[in-house]
PDB file of C-alpha atoms in Angstrom:
ATOM      1  CA  UNK E   1     -45.887 -21.846  63.572  1.00 69.00           C
ATOM      2  CA  UNK E   2     -43.725 -23.769  65.671  1.00 80.00           C
ATOM      3  CA  UNK E   3     -40.162 -24.995  64.638  1.00 81.00           C
ATOM      4  CA  UNK E   4     -38.263 -27.931  66.244  1.00 85.00           C
ATOM      5  CA  UNK E   5     -34.824 -27.149  66.769  1.00 83.00           C
ATOM      6  CA  UNK E   6     -32.630 -30.487  66.739  1.00 85.00           C
ATOM      7  CA  UNK E   7     -30.217 -31.297  69.380  1.00 90.00           C
ATOM      8  CA  UNK E   8     -26.741 -29.612  69.390  1.00 90.00           C
ATOM      9  CA  UNK E   9     -25.284 -33.099  68.807  1.00 94.00           C
ATOM     10  CA  UNK E  10     -27.283 -33.601  65.773  1.00 92.00           C
ATOM     11  CA  UNK E  11     -26.148 -30.252  64.542  1.00 92.00           C
ATOM     12  CA  UNK E  12     -22.244 -31.292  65.262  1.00 95.00           C
ATOM     13  CA  UNK E  13     -22.594 -34.357  63.739  1.00 95.00           C
ATOM     14  CA  UNK E  14     -23.940 -32.709  60.300  1.00 94.00           C
ATOM     15  CA  UNK E  15     -20.891 -29.944  60.408  1.00 96.00           C
ATOM     16  CA  UNK E  16     -18.438 -32.865  61.119  1.00 97.00           C
ATOM     17  CA  UNK E  17     -19.899 -34.969  58.455  1.00 97.00           C
ATOM     18  CA  UNK E  18     -19.564 -32.019  56.038  1.00 97.00           C
ATOM     19  CA  UNK E  19     -15.927 -31.278  56.806  1.00 98.00           C
ATOM     20  CA  UNK E  20     -15.016 -35.086  56.306  1.00 98.00           C
ATOM     21  CA  UNK E  21     -16.636 -35.105  53.099  1.00 97.00           C
ATOM     22  CA  UNK E  22     -14.697 -32.256  51.938  1.00 97.00           C
ATOM     23  CA  UNK E  23     -11.190 -33.742  53.339  1.00 98.00           C
ATOM     24  CA  UNK E  24     -12.320 -37.040  51.636  1.00 97.00           C
ATOM     25  CA  UNK E  25     -12.469 -35.116  48.415  1.00 96.00           C
ATOM     26  CA  UNK E  26      -9.201 -33.311  48.505  1.00 96.00           C
ATOM     27  CA  UNK E  27      -7.419 -36.402  49.231  1.00 96.00           C
ATOM     28  CA  UNK E  28      -9.130 -38.511  46.612  1.00 95.00           C
ATOM     29  CA  UNK E  29      -8.202 -35.892  43.958  1.00 92.00           C
ATOM     30  CA  UNK E  30      -4.506 -35.793  45.353  1.00 91.00           C
ATOM     31  CA  UNK E  31      -4.309 -39.559  45.095  1.00 91.00           C
ATOM     32  CA  UNK E  32      -5.926 -39.611  41.763  1.00 87.00           C
ATOM     33  CA  UNK E  33      -3.611 -36.731  40.168  1.00 84.00           C
ATOM     34  CA  UNK E  34      -0.351 -38.891  41.429  1.00 80.00           C
ATOM     35  CA  UNK E  35      -1.566 -42.014  39.695  1.00 79.00           C
ATOM     36  CA  UNK E  36      -2.306 -40.552  36.412  1.00 74.00           C
ATOM     37  CA  UNK E  37       1.140 -38.864  36.279  1.00 70.00           C
ATOM     38  CA  UNK E  38       2.898 -40.687  33.130  1.00 68.00           C
ATOM     39  CA  UNK E  39       6.223 -40.116  31.661  1.00 64.00           C
ATOM     40  CA  UNK E  40       6.311 -37.945  28.554  1.00 65.00           C
ATOM     41  CA  UNK E  41       4.302 -39.548  25.507  1.00 72.00           C
ATOM     42  CA  UNK E  42       7.084 -40.926  23.368  1.00 74.00           C
ATOM     43  CA  UNK E  43       5.684 -39.289  20.155  1.00 79.00           C
ATOM     44  CA  UNK E  44       5.883 -36.014  21.421  1.00 82.00           C
ATOM     45  CA  UNK E  45       9.795 -36.659  22.433  1.00 85.00           C
ATOM     46  CA  UNK E  46      10.366 -37.771  18.824  1.00 88.00           C
ATOM     47  CA  UNK E  47       8.597 -34.889  17.341  1.00 89.00           C
ATOM     48  CA  UNK E  48      10.562 -32.455  19.559  1.00 90.00           C
ATOM     49  CA  UNK E  49      13.848 -34.200  18.715  1.00 92.00           C
ATOM     50  CA  UNK E  50      13.134 -33.852  14.844  1.00 93.00           C
ATOM     51  CA  UNK E  51      11.909 -30.137  15.271  1.00 94.00           C
ATOM     52  CA  UNK E  52      15.268 -29.429  17.222  1.00 94.00           C
ATOM     53  CA  UNK E  53      17.445 -30.949  14.593  1.00 95.00           C
ATOM     54  CA  UNK E  54      15.770 -29.148  11.735  1.00 94.00           C
ATOM     55  CA  UNK E  55      16.352 -25.895  14.006  1.00 94.00           C
ATOM     56  CA  UNK E  56      20.100 -26.681  14.200  1.00 94.00           C
ATOM     57  CA  UNK E  57      20.559 -27.173  10.718  1.00 93.00           C
ATOM     58  CA  UNK E  58      18.587 -23.876   9.926  1.00 93.00           C
ATOM     59  CA  UNK E  59      20.970 -21.919  11.915  1.00 92.00           C
ATOM     60  CA  UNK E  60      24.243 -23.870  10.365  1.00 91.00           C
ATOM     61  CA  UNK E  61      22.845 -22.540   6.887  1.00 90.00           C
ATOM     62  CA  UNK E  62      22.303 -18.982   8.103  1.00 89.00           C
ATOM     63  CA  UNK E  63      25.899 -18.841   9.460  1.00 87.00           C
ATOM     64  CA  UNK E  64      26.905 -20.062   6.401  1.00 84.00           C
ATOM     65  CA  UNK E  65      24.863 -17.463   4.334  1.00 82.00           C
ATOM     66  CA  UNK E  66      25.927 -14.753   6.814  1.00 77.00           C
ATOM     67  CA  UNK E  67      29.896 -15.706   5.976  1.00 75.00           C
ATOM     68  CA  UNK E  68      29.237 -15.559   2.307  1.00 72.00           C
ATOM     69  CA  UNK E  69      27.600 -12.347   2.167  1.00 68.00           C
ATOM     70  CA  UNK E  70      29.436  -9.148   1.741  1.00 60.00           C
ATOM     71  CA  UNK E  71      29.747  -6.624   4.461  1.00 64.00           C
ATOM     72  CA  UNK E  72      26.496  -4.892   5.164  1.00 64.00           C
ATOM     73  CA  UNK E  73      27.675  -1.324   4.324  1.00 68.00           C
ATOM     74  CA  UNK E  74      28.651  -2.355   0.656  1.00 69.00           C
ATOM     75  CA  UNK E  75      25.435  -4.163   0.154  1.00 67.00           C
ATOM     76  CA  UNK E  76      23.160  -1.358   1.072  1.00 70.00           C
ATOM     77  CA  UNK E  77      25.630   1.243  -1.070  1.00 72.00           C
ATOM     78  CA  UNK E  78      25.035  -0.932  -3.842  1.00 73.00           C
ATOM     79  CA  UNK E  79      21.175  -0.932  -3.451  1.00 73.00           C
ATOM     80  CA  UNK E  80      20.921   2.757  -2.931  1.00 74.00           C
ATOM     81  CA  UNK E  81      23.186   4.069  -5.876  1.00 71.00           C
ATOM     82  CA  UNK E  82      20.682   2.681  -8.426  1.00 68.00           C
ATOM     83  CA  UNK E  83      17.891   4.207  -6.699  1.00 68.00           C
ATOM     84  CA  UNK E  84      19.585   7.546  -6.695  1.00 60.00           C
ATOM     85  CA  UNK E  85      20.212   7.265 -10.274  1.00 60.00           C
ATOM     86  CA  UNK E  86      16.696   6.525 -11.076  1.00 60.00           C
ATOM     87  CA  UNK E  87      15.314   9.377  -9.155  1.00 59.00           C
ATOM     88  CA  UNK E  88      17.718  11.860 -11.002  1.00 58.00           C
ATOM     89  CA  UNK E  89      16.225  10.804 -14.365  1.00 58.00           C
ATOM     90  CA  UNK E  90      12.347  11.136 -12.945  1.00 58.00           C
ATOM     91  CA  UNK E  91      11.212  14.832 -13.763  1.00 58.00           C
ATOM     92  CA  UNK E  92       7.841  15.624 -12.589  1.00 61.00           C
ATOM     93  CA  UNK E  93       5.931  18.366 -14.538  1.00 65.00           C
ATOM     94  CA  UNK E  94       3.083  19.801 -12.811  1.00 66.00           C
ATOM     95  CA  UNK E  95       0.460  22.005 -14.313  1.00 67.00           C
ATOM     96  CA  UNK E  96      -1.415  24.178 -12.003  1.00 64.00           C
ATOM     97  CA  UNK E  97      -4.778  23.077 -11.403  1.00 64.00           C
ATOM     98  CA  UNK E  98      -7.598  25.131 -12.643  1.00 63.00           C
ATOM     99  CA  UNK E  99     -10.209  25.665  -9.916  1.00 60.00           C
ATOM    100  CA  UNK E 100     -13.639  24.950 -11.232  1.00 55.00           C
ATOM    101  CA  UNK E 101     -16.250  26.806  -9.469  1.00 52.00           C
ATOM    102  CA  UNK E 102     -19.602  25.271  -9.557  1.00 51.00           C
ATOM    103  CA  UNK E 103     -22.148  27.523 -10.301  1.00 52.00           C
ATOM    104  CA  UNK E 104     -24.422  28.713  -7.112  1.00 52.00           C
ATOM    105  CA  UNK E 105     -27.957  29.784  -6.993  1.00 53.00           C
ATOM    106  CA  UNK E 106     -28.332  33.182  -6.157  1.00 53.00           C
ATOM    107  CA  UNK E 107     -29.159  34.311  -2.640  1.00 56.00           C
ATOM    108  CA  UNK E 108     -32.957  33.891  -2.280  1.00 56.00           C
ATOM    109  CA  UNK E 109     -35.421  34.842   0.061  1.00 56.00           C
ATOM    110  CA  UNK E 110     -37.485  31.952   1.471  1.00 55.00           C
ATOM    111  CA  UNK E 111     -40.303  32.619  -0.902  1.00 63.00           C
ATOM    112  CA  UNK E 112     -37.717  32.651  -4.001  1.00 78.00           C
ATOM    113  CA  UNK E 113     -36.159  29.163  -3.042  1.00 84.00           C
ATOM    114  CA  UNK E 114     -39.529  27.668  -2.046  1.00 85.00           C
ATOM    115  CA  UNK E 115     -41.083  28.625  -5.402  1.00 86.00           C
ATOM    116  CA  UNK E 116     -38.154  27.369  -6.987  1.00 85.00           C
ATOM    117  CA  UNK E 117     -38.293  23.958  -5.397  1.00 85.00           C
ATOM    118  CA  UNK E 118     -41.944  23.997  -6.212  1.00 87.00           C
ATOM    119  CA  UNK E 119     -41.228  24.283  -9.906  1.00 86.00           C
ATOM    120  CA  UNK E 120     -38.601  21.421  -9.480  1.00 85.00           C
ATOM    121  CA  UNK E 121     -40.960  18.967  -8.179  1.00 88.00           C
ATOM    122  CA  UNK E 122     -43.788  19.854 -10.620  1.00 87.00           C
ATOM    123  CA  UNK E 123     -41.942  17.825 -13.041  1.00 82.00           C
ATOM    124  CA  UNK E 124     -41.203  14.877 -10.961  1.00 83.00           C
ATOM    125  CA  UNK E 125     -41.180  13.744  -7.460  1.00 87.00           C
ATOM    126  CA  UNK E 126     -37.767  14.286  -5.932  1.00 87.00           C
ATOM    127  CA  UNK E 127     -35.734  13.331  -2.672  1.00 88.00           C
ATOM    128  CA  UNK E 128     -34.551  15.699  -0.356  1.00 84.00           C
ATOM    129  CA  UNK E 129     -30.903  14.959  -1.410  1.00 88.00           C
ATOM    130  CA  UNK E 130     -31.978  15.594  -4.989  1.00 88.00           C
ATOM    131  CA  UNK E 131     -33.399  19.032  -4.182  1.00 87.00           C
ATOM    132  CA  UNK E 132     -30.312  19.609  -1.872  1.00 87.00           C
ATOM    133  CA  UNK E 133     -27.905  19.136  -4.898  1.00 89.00           C
ATOM    134  CA  UNK E 134     -30.183  21.262  -7.340  1.00 85.00           C
ATOM    135  CA  UNK E 135     -30.265  24.393  -5.120  1.00 85.00           C
ATOM    136  CA  UNK E 136     -26.920  24.396  -3.834  1.00 85.00           C
ATOM    137  CA  UNK E 137     -27.844  24.753  -0.044  1.00 86.00           C
ATOM    138  CA  UNK E 138     -26.849  22.685   2.927  1.00 88.00           C
ATOM    139  CA  UNK E 139     -28.809  19.353   4.213  1.00 87.00           C
ATOM    140  CA  UNK E 140     -30.023  21.471   7.257  1.00 90.00           C
ATOM    141  CA  UNK E 141     -31.410  24.246   5.186  1.00 89.00           C
ATOM    142  CA  UNK E 142     -32.870  21.815   2.743  1.00 88.00           C
ATOM    143  CA  UNK E 143     -34.720  19.883   5.590  1.00 88.00           C
ATOM    144  CA  UNK E 144     -36.070  23.048   7.038  1.00 91.00           C
ATOM    145  CA  UNK E 145     -37.518  24.175   3.619  1.00 90.00           C
ATOM    146  CA  UNK E 146     -39.105  20.868   2.751  1.00 89.00           C
ATOM    147  CA  UNK E 147     -40.293  20.436   6.574  1.00 90.00           C
ATOM    148  CA  UNK E 148     -41.869  24.281   6.200  1.00 91.00           C
ATOM    149  CA  UNK E 149     -43.215  23.401   2.764  1.00 91.00           C
ATOM    150  CA  UNK E 150     -44.863  20.332   3.942  1.00 90.00           C
ATOM    151  CA  UNK E 151     -46.455  21.831   6.987  1.00 92.00           C
ATOM    152  CA  UNK E 152     -47.899  24.635   4.674  1.00 90.00           C
ATOM    153  CA  UNK E 153     -49.429  21.642   2.787  1.00 91.00           C
ATOM    154  CA  UNK E 154     -47.611  22.861  -0.489  1.00 90.00           C
ATOM    155  CA  UNK E 155     -45.590  19.567  -0.973  1.00 91.00           C
ATOM    156  CA  UNK E 156     -46.828  15.680  -0.252  1.00 90.00           C
ATOM    157  CA  UNK E 157     -44.471  13.545   1.517  1.00 89.00           C
ATOM    158  CA  UNK E 158     -44.051   9.949   0.638  1.00 85.00           C
ATOM    159  CA  UNK E 159     -42.853   8.271   3.846  1.00 84.00           C
ATOM    160  CA  UNK E 160     -43.059   4.645   2.427  1.00 86.00           C
ATOM    161  CA  UNK E 161     -39.856   4.982   0.978  1.00 79.00           C
ATOM    162  CA  UNK E 162     -36.412   5.834   2.539  1.00 83.00           C
ATOM    163  CA  UNK E 163     -35.460   8.582   1.394  1.00 82.00           C
ATOM    164  CA  UNK E 164     -38.815  10.298   1.643  1.00 84.00           C
ATOM    165  CA  UNK E 165     -39.750  11.691  -1.742  1.00 89.00           C
ATOM    166  CA  UNK E 166     -41.745  14.872  -2.111  1.00 90.00           C
ATOM    167  CA  UNK E 167     -44.557  15.875  -4.851  1.00 87.00           C
ATOM    168  CA  UNK E 168     -46.125  18.832  -5.406  1.00 89.00           C
ATOM    169  CA  UNK E 169     -49.841  19.337  -3.964  1.00 90.00           C
ATOM    170  CA  UNK E 170     -52.822  21.205  -5.602  1.00 90.00           C
ATOM    171  CA  UNK E 171     -52.214  23.931  -3.179  1.00 89.00           C
ATOM    172  CA  UNK E 172     -48.578  23.951  -4.125  1.00 87.00           C
ATOM    173  CA  UNK E 173     -49.604  24.368  -7.785  1.00 88.00           C
ATOM    174  CA  UNK E 174     -51.963  27.161  -6.941  1.00 89.00           C
ATOM    175  CA  UNK E 175     -49.120  28.927  -4.954  1.00 85.00           C
ATOM    176  CA  UNK E 176     -46.565  28.584  -8.007  1.00 82.00           C
ATOM    177  CA  UNK E 177     -49.187  30.130 -10.400  1.00 77.00           C
ATOM    178  CA  UNK E 178     -50.231  27.608 -13.141  1.00 54.00           C
ATOM    179  CA  UNK E 179     -49.859  24.063 -13.026  1.00 47.00           C
ATOM    180  CA  UNK E 180     -47.803  23.922 -16.342  1.00 47.00           C
ATOM    181  CA  UNK E 181     -45.019  26.289 -15.049  1.00 46.00           C
ATOM    182  CA  UNK E 182     -42.019  24.492 -14.133  1.00 46.00           C
ATOM    183  CA  UNK E 183     -38.645  25.850 -12.949  1.00 46.00           C
ATOM    184  CA  UNK E 184     -35.762  24.282 -14.226  1.00 44.00           C
ATOM    185  CA  UNK E 185     -32.520  24.168 -12.507  1.00 41.00           C
TER     186      UNK E 185
END
């Protein structure tokens, strides 16, 4: 496809026209900014004078208060003395706190804990947090235990709700022993 290149005079004319347009816009903006300059707004001046008078009045009042006030050292001492007297009167008696130890489950192997959990969820569906609190183990330990029980098919996980709830399956009831047997915490 052939492209016709215009004469150099036409190209130079377009470039000159571009720069003349830019220069014209700059001159127009400079002239416009000079013509739009007006003196300060009289409403602003009156407002500024009003605030200046108020500021001067406040400074005069502050100076008068400073002259009437006692020396700073005396004022501080008068404030501190009543506080020292009050602190001497207050005597706090503390009784040693009794440490309450929560009962922990005895260390059981996996089967003991699994059977205990299966016994717990025969009564009602429980979340992993409920199971964690009941058996007194860490969150990681409880989640691994519940995952293992779920993969073995001993418990059923309800994923429709958050947090997940677990209930015992028929296979879990058989492993636990009799369906009526329930282990309580």
